[in-house]
CSV table of C-alpha atoms in Angstrom, one decimal:
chain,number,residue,atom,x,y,z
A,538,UNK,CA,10.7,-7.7,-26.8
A,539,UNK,CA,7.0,-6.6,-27.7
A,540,UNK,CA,5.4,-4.1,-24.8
A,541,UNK,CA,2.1,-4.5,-23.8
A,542,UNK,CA,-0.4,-1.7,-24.7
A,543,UNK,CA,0.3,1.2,-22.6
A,544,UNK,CA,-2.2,2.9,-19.7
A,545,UNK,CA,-2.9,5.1,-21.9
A,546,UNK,CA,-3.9,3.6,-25.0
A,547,UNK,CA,-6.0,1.0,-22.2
A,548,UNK,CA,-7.7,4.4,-21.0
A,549,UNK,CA,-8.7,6.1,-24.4
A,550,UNK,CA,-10.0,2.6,-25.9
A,551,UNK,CA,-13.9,2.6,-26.5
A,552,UNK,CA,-15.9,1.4,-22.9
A,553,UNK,CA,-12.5,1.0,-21.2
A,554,UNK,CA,-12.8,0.9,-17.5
A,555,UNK,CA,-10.2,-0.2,-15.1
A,556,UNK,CA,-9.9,-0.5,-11.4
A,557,UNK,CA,-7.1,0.1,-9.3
A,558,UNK,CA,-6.0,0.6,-5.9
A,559,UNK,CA,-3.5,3.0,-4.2
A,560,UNK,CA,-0.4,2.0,-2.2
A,561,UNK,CA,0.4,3.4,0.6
A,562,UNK,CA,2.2,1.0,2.5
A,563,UNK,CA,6.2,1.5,1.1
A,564,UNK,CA,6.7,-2.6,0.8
A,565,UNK,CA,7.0,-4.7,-2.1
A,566,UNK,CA,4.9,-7.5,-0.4
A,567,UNK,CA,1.9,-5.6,-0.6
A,568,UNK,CA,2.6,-4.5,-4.2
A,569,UNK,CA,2.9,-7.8,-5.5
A,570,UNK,CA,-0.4,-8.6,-4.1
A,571,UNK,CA,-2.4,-6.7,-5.2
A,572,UNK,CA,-1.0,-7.7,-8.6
A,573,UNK,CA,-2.1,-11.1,-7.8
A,574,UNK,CA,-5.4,-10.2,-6.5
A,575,UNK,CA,-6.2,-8.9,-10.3
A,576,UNK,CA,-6.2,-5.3,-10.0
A,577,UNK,CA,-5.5,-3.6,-13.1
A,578,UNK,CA,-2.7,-1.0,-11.3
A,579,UNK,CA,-1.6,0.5,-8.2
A,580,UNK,CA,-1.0,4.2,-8.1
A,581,UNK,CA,2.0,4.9,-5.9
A,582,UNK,CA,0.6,7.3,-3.1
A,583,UNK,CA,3.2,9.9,-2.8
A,584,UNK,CA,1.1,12.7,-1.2
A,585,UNK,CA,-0.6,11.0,1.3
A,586,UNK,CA,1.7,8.3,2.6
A,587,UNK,CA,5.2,7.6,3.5
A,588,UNK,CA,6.8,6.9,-0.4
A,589,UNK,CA,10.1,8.4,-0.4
A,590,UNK,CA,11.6,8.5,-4.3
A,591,UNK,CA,13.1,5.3,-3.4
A,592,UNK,CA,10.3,2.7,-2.2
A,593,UNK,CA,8.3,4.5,-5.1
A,594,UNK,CA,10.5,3.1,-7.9
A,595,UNK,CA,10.6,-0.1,-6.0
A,596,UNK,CA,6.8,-0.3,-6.4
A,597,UNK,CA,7.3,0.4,-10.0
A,598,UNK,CA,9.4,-2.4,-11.0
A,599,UNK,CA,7.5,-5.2,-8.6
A,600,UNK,CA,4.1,-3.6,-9.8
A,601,UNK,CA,5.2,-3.8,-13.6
A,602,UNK,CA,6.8,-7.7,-13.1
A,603,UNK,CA,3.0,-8.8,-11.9
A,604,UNK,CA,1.8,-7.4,-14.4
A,605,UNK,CA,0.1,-4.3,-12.9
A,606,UNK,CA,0.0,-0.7,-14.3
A,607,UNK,CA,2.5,1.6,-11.8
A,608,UNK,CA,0.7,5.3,-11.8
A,609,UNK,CA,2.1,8.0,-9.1
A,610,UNK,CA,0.3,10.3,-7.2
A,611,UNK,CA,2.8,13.1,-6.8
A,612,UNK,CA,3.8,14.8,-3.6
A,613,UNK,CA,2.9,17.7,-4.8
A,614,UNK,CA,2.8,20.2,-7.5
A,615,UNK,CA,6.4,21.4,-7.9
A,616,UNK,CA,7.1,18.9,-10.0
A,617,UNK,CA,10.6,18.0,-8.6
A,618,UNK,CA,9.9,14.0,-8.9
A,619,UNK,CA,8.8,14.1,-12.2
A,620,UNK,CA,11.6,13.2,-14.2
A,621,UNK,CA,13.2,10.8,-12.0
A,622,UNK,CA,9.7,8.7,-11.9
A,623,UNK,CA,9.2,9.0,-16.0
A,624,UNK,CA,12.5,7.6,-16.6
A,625,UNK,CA,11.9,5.2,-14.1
A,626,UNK,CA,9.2,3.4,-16.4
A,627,UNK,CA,6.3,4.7,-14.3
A,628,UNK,CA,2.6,4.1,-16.9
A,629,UNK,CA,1.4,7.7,-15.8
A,630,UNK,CA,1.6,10.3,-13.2
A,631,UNK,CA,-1.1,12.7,-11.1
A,632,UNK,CA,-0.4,16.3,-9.9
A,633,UNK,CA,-2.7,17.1,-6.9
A,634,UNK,CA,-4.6,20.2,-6.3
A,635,UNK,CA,-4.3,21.5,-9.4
A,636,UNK,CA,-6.7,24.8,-9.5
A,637,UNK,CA,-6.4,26.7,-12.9
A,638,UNK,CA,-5.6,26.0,-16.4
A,639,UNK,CA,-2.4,27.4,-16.4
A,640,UNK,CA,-1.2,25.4,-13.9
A,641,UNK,CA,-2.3,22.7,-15.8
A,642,UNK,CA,-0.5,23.4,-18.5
A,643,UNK,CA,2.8,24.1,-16.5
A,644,UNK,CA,2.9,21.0,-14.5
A,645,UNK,CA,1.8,18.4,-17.7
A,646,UNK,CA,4.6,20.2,-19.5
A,647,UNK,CA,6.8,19.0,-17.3
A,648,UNK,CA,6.0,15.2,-18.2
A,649,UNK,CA,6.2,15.8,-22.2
A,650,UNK,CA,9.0,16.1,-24.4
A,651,UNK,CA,9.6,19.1,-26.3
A,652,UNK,CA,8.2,20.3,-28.3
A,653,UNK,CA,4.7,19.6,-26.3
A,654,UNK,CA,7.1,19.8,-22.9
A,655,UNK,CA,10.3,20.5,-21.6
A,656,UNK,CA,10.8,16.4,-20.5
A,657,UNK,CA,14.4,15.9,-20.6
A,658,UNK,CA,16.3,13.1,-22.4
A,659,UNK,CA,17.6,10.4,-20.3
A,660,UNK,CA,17.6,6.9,-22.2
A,661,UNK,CA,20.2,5.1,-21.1
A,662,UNK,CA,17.1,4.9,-18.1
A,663,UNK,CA,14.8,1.8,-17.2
A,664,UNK,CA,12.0,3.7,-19.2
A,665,UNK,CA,14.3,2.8,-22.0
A,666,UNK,CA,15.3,-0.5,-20.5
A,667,UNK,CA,18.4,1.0,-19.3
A,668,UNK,CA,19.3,1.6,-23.3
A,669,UNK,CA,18.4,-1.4,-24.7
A,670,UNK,CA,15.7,1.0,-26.7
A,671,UNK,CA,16.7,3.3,-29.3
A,672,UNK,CA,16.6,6.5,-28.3
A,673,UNK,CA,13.4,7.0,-30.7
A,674,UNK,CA,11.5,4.5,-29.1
A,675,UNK,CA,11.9,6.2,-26.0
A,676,UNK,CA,11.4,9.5,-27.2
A,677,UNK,CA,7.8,8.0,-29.0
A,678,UNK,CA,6.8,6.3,-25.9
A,679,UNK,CA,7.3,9.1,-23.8
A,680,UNK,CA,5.2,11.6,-26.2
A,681,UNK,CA,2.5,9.1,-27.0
A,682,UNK,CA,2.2,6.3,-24.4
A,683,UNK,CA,2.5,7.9,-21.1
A,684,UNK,CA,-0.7,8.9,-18.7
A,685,UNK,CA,-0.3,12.8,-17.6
A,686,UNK,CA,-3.1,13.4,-15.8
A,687,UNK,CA,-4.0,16.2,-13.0
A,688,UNK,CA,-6.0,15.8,-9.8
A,689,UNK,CA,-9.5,18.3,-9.8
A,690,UNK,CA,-10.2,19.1,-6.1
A,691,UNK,CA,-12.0,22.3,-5.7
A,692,UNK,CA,-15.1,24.0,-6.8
A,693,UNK,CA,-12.9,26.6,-8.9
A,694,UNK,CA,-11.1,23.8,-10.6
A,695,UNK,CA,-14.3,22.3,-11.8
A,696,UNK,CA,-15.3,25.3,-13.0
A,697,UNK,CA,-12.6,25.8,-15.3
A,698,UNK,CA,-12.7,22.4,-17.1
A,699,UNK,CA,-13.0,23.3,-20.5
A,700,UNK,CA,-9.5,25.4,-19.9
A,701,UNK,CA,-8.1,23.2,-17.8
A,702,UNK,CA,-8.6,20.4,-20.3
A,703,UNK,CA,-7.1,22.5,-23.1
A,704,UNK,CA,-3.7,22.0,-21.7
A,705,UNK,CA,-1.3,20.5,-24.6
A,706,UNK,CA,0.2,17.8,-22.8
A,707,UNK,CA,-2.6,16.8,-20.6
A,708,UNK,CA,-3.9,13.5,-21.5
A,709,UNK,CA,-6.4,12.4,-18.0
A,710,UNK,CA,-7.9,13.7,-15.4
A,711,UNK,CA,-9.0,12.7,-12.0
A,712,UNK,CA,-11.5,14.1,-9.9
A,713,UNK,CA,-11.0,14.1,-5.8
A,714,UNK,CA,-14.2,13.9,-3.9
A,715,UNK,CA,-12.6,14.1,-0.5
A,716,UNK,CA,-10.8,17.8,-1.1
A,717,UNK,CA,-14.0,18.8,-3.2
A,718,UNK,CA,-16.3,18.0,-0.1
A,719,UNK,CA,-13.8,19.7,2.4
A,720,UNK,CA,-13.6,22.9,0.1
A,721,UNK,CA,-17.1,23.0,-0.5
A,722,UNK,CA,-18.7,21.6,2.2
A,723,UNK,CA,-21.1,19.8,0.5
A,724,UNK,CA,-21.1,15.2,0.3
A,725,UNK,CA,-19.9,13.9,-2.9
A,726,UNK,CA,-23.5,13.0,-3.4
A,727,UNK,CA,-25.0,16.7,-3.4
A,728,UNK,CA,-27.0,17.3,-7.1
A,729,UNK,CA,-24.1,20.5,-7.0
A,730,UNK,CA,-21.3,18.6,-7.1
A,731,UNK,CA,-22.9,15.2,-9.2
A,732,UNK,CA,-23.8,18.4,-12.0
A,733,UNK,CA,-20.2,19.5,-11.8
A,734,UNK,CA,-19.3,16.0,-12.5
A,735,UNK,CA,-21.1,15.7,-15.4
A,736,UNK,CA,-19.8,18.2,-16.7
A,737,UNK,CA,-16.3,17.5,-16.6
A,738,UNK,CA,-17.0,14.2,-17.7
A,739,UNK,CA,-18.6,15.4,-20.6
A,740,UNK,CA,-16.2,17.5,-21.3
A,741,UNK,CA,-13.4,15.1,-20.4
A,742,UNK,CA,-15.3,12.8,-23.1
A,743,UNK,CA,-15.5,15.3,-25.8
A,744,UNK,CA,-11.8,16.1,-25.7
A,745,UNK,CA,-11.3,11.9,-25.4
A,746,UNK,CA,-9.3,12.4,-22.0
A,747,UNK,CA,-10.1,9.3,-19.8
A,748,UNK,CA,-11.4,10.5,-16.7
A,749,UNK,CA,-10.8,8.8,-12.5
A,750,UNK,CA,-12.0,9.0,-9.7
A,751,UNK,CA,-11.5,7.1,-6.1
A,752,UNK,CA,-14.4,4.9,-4.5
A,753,UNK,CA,-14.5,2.5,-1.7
A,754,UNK,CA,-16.9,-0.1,-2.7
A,755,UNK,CA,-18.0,-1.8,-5.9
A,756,UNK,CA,-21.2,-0.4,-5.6
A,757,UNK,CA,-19.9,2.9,-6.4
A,758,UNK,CA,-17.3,2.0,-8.8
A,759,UNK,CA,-20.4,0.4,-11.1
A,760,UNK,CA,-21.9,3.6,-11.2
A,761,UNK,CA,-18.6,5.6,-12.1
A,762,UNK,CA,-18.5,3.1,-15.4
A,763,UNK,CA,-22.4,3.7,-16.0
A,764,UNK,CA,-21.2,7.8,-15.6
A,765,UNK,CA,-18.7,7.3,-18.0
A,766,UNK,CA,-15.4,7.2,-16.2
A,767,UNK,CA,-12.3,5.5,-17.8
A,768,UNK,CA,-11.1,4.1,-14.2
A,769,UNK,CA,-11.2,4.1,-10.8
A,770,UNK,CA,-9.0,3.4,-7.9
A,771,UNK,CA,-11.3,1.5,-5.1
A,772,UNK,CA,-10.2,1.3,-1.6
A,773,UNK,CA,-6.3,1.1,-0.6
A,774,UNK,CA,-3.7,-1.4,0.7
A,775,UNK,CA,-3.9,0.3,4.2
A,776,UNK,CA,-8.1,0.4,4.2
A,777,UNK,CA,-8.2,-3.6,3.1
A,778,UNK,CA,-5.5,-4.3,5.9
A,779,UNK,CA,-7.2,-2.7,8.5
A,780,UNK,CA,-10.9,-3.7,7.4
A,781,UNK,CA,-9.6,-7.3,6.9
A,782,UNK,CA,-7.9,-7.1,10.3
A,783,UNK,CA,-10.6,-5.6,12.2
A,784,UNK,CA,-13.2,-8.4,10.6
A,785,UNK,CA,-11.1,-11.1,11.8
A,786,UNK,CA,-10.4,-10.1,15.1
A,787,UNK,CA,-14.1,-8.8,15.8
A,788,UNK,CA,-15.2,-12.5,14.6
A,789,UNK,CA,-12.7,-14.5,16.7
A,790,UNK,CA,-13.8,-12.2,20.0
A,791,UNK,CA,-17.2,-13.3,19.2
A,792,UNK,CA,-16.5,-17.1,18.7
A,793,UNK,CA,-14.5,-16.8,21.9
A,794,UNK,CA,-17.5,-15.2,23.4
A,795,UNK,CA,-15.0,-12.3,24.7
């Protein structure tokens, strides 16, 4: 049976720009909607929400059967889910908080296969449809089809790009706006940071390493694709919940006139 083109191979093609949300709720439910509301993947929030190993591969498989791209956000940057969520079939992986280059390079390694990585073999695993793959298609799709991307959220991170790109198994990036405003204390939309994005971006493009970011409203995730990133994750299955909730009830108080 023929795969469809990976995340990564989606990412690296010419204008590519795909939108995403993140899931945070630990429930298949949600997963499998927001498959059918026509997102193009959900990344897994392990760092900021209440995925244990478990209800992340669960994600995985539901957001794969709908057709969705599965991405994690680790829980951190040790490193200790890595192997257990590659070999569970995951599309790509982010490290948070990762601040130098050679951190970069330690924690991509991780998700590559030697001789890029130090990935181990396991393809008797659902990334190899539990064996039904040779061991060499496993082994290529791992090296050349899977998303290892880290997270750049502070000033220092920024600063180091052009090193931080030059990691060998890195293939994306992601930029966090939220940790960059708290470390800098400066909005998202100060000319300091918006130069520093351009210039990840630009380097980002010159290396061809897709480049995220997260944004709330479709207003902002137009102009990521006019700044030239590969993808975005907008909003999140808790913040549409809420909003959605909130809407409703705010509008039935007012047509009860309570």
């Amino acid at each position: 049976m023929d795969r469809k083109p990976s995340l990564i191979d989606r990412l690296k093609a010419k204008d590519a720009f795909l939108v995403g949300t993140w899931a945070k709720i630990p429930s298949l439910e949600t997963v499998e909607l927001i498959g059918h509301a026509g997102f193009d993947f959900a990344v897994v929030d392990m760092e900021h929400a209440p995925h244990s190993f478990q209800s992340a591969y669960q994600a995985i498989a539901t957001a794969q059967a709908v057709g969705l791209y599965a991405m994690a956000r680790l829980p951190d940057r040790s490193g200790g889910a890595v192997q257990r969520l590659l070999d569970a079939g995951i599309d790509g992986l982010l490290v948070p908080r990762v601040e130098t280059p050679e951190i970069a390079a330690d924690v991509t390694a991780a998700m590559a296969f030697p001789p890029l990585g130090s990935r181990g073999m396991g393809y008797t695993s659902r990334a190899a449809r539990w064996g039904l793959d040779s061991a060499a298609d496993y082994l290529e799709r791992g090296r050349n089809h899977v998303m290892r991307g880290v997270q750049i959220e502070d000033m220092g991170a920024l600063e180091q790009i052009d090193g931080i790109l030059a990691a060998p198994a890195l293939n994306a990036v992601f930029i966090g706006f939220g940790d960059l405003a708290l470390s800098s204390g400066l909005p998202g939309s100060h000319p300091t940071l918006r130069g520093l994005e351009a210039k990840v971006l630009a380097a980002a493009r010159a290396k061809g390493v897709p480049c995220g970011t997260a944004v709330q409203t479709p207003e902002e995730a137009v102009r990521c694709r006019e700044a030239g990133y590969s993808f975005v994750m907008i909003s999140a299955d808790t913040t549409l919940f809420a909003h959605a909730a909130r809407r409703l009830m705010d509008d039935t108080r007012n047509a009860l006139g309570r």
